[in-house]
PDB file of C-alpha atoms and ligand atoms in Angstrom:
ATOM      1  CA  UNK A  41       0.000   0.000   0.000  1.00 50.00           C
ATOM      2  CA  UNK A  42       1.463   2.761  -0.943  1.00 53.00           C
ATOM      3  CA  UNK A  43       2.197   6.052   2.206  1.00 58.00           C
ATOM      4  CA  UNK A  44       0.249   9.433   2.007  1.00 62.00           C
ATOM      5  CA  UNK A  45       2.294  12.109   2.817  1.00 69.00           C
ATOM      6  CA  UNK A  46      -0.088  14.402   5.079  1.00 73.00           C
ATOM      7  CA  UNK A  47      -0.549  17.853   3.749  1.00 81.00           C
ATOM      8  CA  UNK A  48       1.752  20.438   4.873  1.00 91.00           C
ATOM      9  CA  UNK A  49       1.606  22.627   7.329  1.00 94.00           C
ATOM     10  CA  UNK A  50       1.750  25.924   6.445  1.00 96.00           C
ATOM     11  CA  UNK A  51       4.897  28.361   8.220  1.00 96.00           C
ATOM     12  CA  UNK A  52       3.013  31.905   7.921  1.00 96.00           C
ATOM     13  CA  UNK A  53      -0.425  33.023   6.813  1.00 97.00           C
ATOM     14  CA  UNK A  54      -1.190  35.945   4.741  1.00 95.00           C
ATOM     15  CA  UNK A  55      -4.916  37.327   3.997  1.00 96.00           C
ATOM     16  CA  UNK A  56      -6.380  39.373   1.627  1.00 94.00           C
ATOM     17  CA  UNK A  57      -7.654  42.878   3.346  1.00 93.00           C
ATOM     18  CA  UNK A  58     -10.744  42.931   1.698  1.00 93.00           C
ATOM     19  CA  UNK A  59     -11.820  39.885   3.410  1.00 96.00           C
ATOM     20  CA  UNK A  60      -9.709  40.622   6.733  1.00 96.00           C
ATOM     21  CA  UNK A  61     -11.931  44.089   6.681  1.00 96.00           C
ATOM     22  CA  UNK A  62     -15.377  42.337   6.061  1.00 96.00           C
ATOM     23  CA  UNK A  63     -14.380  39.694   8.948  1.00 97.00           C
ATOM     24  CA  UNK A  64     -13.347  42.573  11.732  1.00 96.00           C
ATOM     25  CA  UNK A  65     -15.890  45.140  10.459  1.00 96.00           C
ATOM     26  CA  UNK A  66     -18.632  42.018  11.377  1.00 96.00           C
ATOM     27  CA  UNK A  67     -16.792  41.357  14.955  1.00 95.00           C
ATOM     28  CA  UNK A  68     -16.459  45.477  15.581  1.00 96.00           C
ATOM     29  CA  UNK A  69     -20.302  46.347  14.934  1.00 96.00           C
ATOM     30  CA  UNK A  70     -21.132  43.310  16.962  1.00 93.00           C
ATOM     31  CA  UNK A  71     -19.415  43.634  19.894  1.00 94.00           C
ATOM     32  CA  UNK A  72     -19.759  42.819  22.631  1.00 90.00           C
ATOM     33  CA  UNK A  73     -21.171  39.432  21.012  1.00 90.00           C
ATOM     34  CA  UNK A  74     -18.740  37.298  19.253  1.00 90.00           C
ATOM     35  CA  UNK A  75     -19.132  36.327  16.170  1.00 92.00           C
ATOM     36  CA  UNK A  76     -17.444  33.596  13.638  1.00 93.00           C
ATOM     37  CA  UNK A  77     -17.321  32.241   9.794  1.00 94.00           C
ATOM     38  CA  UNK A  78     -15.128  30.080   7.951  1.00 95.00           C
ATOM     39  CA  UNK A  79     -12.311  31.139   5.741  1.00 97.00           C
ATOM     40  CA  UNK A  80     -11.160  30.558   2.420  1.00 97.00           C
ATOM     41  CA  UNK A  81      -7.836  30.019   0.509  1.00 97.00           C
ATOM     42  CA  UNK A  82      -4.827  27.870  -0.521  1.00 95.00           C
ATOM     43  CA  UNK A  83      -1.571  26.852   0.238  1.00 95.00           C
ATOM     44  CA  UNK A  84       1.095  28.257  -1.575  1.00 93.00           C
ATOM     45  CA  UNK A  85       4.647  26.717  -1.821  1.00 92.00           C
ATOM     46  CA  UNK A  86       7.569  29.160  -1.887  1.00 90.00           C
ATOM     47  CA  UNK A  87      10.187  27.535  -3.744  1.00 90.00           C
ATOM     48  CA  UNK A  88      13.145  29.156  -2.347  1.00 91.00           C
ATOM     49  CA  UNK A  89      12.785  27.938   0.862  1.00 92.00           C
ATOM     50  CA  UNK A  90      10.963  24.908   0.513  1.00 93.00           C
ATOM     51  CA  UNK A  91       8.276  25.947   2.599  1.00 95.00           C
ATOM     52  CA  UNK A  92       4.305  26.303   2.726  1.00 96.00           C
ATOM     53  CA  UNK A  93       2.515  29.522   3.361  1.00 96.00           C
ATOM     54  CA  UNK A  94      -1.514  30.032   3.552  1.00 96.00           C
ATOM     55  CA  UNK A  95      -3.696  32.770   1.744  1.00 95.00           C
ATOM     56  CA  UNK A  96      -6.491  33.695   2.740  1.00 96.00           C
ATOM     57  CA  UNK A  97      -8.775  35.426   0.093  1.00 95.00           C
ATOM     58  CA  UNK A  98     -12.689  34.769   1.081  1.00 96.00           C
ATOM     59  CA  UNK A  99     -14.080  34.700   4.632  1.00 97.00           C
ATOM     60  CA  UNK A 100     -18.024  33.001   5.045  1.00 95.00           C
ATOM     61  CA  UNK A 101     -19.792  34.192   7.782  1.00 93.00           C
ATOM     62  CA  UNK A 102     -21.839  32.016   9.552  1.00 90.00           C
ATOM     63  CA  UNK A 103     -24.550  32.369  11.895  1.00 82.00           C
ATOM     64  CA  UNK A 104     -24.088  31.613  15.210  1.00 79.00           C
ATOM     65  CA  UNK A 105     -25.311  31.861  18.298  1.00 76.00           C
ATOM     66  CA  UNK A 106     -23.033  33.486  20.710  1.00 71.00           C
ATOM     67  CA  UNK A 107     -23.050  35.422  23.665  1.00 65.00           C
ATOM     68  CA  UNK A 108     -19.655  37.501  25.136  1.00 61.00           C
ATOM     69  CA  UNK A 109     -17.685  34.701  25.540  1.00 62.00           C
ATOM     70  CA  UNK A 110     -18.372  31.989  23.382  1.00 65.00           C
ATOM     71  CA  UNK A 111     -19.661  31.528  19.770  1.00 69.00           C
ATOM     72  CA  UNK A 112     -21.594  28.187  18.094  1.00 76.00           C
ATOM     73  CA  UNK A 113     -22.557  28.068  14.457  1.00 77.00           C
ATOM     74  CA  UNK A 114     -25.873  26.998  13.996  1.00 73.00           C
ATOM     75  CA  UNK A 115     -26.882  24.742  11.365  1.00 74.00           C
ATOM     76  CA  UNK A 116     -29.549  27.584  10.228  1.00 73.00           C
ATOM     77  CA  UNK A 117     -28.361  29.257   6.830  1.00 76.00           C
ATOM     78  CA  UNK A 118     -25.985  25.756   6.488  1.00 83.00           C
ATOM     79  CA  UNK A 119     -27.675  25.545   2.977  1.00 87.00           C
ATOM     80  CA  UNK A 120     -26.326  28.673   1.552  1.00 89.00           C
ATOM     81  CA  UNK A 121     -23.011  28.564   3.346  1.00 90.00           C
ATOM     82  CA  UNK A 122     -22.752  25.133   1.730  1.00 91.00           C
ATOM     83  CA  UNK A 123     -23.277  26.479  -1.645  1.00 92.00           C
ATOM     84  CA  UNK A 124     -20.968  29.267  -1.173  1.00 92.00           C
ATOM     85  CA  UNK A 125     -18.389  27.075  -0.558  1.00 93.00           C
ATOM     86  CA  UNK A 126     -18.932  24.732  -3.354  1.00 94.00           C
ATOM     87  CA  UNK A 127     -18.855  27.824  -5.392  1.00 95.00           C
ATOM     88  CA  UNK A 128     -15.526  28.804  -3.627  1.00 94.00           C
ATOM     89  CA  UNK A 129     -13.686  25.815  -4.702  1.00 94.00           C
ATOM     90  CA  UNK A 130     -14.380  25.335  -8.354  1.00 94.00           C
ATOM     91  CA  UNK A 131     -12.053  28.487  -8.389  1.00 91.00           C
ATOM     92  CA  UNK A 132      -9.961  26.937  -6.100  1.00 94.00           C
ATOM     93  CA  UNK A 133     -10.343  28.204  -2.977  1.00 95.00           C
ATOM     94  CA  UNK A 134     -10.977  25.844   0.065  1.00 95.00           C
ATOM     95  CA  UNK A 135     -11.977  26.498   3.524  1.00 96.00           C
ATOM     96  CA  UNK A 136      -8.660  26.399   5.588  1.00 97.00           C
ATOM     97  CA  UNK A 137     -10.224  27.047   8.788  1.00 96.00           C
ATOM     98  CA  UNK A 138     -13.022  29.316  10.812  1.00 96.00           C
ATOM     99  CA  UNK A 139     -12.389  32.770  12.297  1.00 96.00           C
ATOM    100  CA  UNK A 140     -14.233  34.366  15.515  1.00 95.00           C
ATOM    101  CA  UNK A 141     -13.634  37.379  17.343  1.00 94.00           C
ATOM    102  CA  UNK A 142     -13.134  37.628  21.098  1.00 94.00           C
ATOM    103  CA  UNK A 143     -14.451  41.372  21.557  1.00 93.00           C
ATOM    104  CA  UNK A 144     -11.666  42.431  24.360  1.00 94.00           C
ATOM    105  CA  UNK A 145     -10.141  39.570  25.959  1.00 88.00           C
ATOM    106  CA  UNK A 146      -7.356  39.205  23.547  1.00 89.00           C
ATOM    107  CA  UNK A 147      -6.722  37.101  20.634  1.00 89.00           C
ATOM    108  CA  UNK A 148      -5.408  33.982  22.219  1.00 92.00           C
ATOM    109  CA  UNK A 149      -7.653  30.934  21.725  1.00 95.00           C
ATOM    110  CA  UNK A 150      -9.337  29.280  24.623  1.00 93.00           C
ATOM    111  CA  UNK A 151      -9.119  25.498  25.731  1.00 92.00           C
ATOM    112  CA  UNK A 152     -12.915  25.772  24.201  1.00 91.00           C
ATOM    113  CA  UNK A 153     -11.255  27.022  20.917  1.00 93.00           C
ATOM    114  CA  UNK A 154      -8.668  24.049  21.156  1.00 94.00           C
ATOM    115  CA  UNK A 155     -10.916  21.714  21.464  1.00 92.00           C
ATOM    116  CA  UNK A 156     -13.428  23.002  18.739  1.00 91.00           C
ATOM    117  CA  UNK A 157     -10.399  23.201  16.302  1.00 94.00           C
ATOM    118  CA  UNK A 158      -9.202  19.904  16.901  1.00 93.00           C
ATOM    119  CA  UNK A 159     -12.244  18.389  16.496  1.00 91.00           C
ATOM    120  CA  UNK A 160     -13.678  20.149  13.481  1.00 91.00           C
ATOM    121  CA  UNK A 161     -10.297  21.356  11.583  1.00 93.00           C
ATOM    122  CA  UNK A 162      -8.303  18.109  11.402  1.00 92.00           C
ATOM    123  CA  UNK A 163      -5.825  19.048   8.031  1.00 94.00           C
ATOM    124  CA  UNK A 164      -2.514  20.351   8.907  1.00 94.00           C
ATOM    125  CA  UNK A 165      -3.297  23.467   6.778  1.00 95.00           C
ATOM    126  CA  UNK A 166      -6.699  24.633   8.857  1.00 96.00           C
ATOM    127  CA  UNK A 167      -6.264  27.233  11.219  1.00 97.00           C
ATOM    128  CA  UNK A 168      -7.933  29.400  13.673  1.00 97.00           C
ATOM    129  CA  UNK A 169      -7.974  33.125  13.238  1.00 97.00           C
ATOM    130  CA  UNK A 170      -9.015  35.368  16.488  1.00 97.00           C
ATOM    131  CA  UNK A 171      -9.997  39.067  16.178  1.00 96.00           C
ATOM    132  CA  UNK A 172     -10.106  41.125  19.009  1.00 96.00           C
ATOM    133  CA  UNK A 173     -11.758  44.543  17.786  1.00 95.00           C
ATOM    134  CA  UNK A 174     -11.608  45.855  21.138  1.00 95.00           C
ATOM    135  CA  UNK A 175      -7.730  45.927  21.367  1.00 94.00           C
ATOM    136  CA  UNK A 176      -7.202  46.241  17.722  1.00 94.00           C
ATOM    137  CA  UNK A 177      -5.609  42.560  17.585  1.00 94.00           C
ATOM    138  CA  UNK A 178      -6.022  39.646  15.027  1.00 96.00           C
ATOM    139  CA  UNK A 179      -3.944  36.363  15.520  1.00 95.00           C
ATOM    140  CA  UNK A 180      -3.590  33.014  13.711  1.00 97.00           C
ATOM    141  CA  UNK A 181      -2.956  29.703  15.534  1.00 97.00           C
ATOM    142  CA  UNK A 182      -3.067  25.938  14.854  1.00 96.00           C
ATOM    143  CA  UNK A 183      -2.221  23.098  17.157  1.00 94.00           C
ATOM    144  CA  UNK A 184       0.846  21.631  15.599  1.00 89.00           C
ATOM    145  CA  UNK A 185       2.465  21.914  18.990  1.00 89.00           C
ATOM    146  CA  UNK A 186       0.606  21.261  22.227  1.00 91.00           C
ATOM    147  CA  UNK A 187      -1.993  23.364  23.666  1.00 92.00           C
ATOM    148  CA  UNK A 188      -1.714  25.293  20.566  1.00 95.00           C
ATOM    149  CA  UNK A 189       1.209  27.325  18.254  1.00 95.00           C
ATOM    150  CA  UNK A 190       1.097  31.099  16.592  1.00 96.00           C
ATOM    151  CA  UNK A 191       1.700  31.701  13.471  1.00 97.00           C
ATOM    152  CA  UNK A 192       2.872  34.929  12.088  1.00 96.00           C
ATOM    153  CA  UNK A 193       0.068  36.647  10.218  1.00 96.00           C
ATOM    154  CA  UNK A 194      -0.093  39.570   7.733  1.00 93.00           C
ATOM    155  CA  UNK A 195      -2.941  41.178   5.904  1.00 92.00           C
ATOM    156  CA  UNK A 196      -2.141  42.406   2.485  1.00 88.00           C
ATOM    157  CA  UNK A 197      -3.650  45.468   0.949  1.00 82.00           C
ATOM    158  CA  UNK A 198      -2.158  46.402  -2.707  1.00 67.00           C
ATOM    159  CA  UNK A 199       1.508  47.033  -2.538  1.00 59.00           C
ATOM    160  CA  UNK A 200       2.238  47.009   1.359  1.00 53.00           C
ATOM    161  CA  UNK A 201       1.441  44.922   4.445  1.00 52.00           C
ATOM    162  CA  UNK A 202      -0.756  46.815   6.995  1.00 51.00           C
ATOM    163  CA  UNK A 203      -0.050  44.521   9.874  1.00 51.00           C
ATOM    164  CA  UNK A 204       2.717  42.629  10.632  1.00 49.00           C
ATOM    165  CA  UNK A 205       2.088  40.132  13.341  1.00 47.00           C
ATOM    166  CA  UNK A 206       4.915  37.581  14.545  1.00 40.00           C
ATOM    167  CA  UNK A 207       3.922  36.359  17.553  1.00 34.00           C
TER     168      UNK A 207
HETATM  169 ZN1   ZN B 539     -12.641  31.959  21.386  1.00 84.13          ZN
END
């Protein structure tokens, strides 16, 4: 039988402003509810040093229910989200993880996050993005490591990066 490698992990993460803007305008005019969505992208290998990095370019928001410290999608609206993402991939984009904000109590996930990530965003290239509008943060993490790693994160708007996060 022949060995699967696993996909890669990816070593930074990079998303589009547009959809960065649309994601923390959601979490700002919500707060102080939380809110969440999945997001969209691919990996992209950088020859030159071998190495895997993730783009972001689509975020799907999703309803949830959610109240200041916690956030559930509900099933309600699954239909169209579905079809968005369908639509998403035939120009290959595919969801790479979920998003959610945490309006003031940083961006650092909780062991609730963990566990939701683990359990719903199994491939080594999903990851978690956390916006904090209160504090003006955003951060990325995945659980290659144990509880959890960061990875650095930018968001690109035409020729320059706006935020520069290596944490
Ligand atoms: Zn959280």
């Amino acid at each position: 039988m022949q060995h699967e490698d696993p996909a890669p992990r990816p070593v930074a993460v990079h998303m589009l402003y547009d959809a960065f803007r649309s994601a923390y305008d959601r979490a700002r005019e919500s707060v102080p509810k939380e809110i969440g969505g999945f997001i969209a992208g691919y990996l992209l290998l950088v020859r030159s040093t071998n190495e895997h990095h993730l783009v972001i370019e689509e975020e799907i928001p999703v309803r949830s229910r959610s109240t200041a410290l916690t956030v559930e999608f509900l099933t309600e609206g699954a239909r169209e989200v579905a079809d968005r993402i369908n639509k998403l991939r035939r120009s290959g984009l595919y969801v790479v993880g979920w998003y959610h904000s945490h309006p003031g109590y940083s961006c650092y996930p909780s062991k609730l996050d963990i566990k939701s990530h683990k359990t719903y965003f199994r491939e080594p290239y999903q990851v978690g993005l956390i916006i904090d509008p209160i504090n003006k943060e955003a951060c990325v993490f995945q659980v290659a490591e144990e509880p959890y790693n960061m990875l650095p994160f930018y968001v690109w708007r035409g020729p320059r990066w706006v935020i520069k996060e290596s944490l």
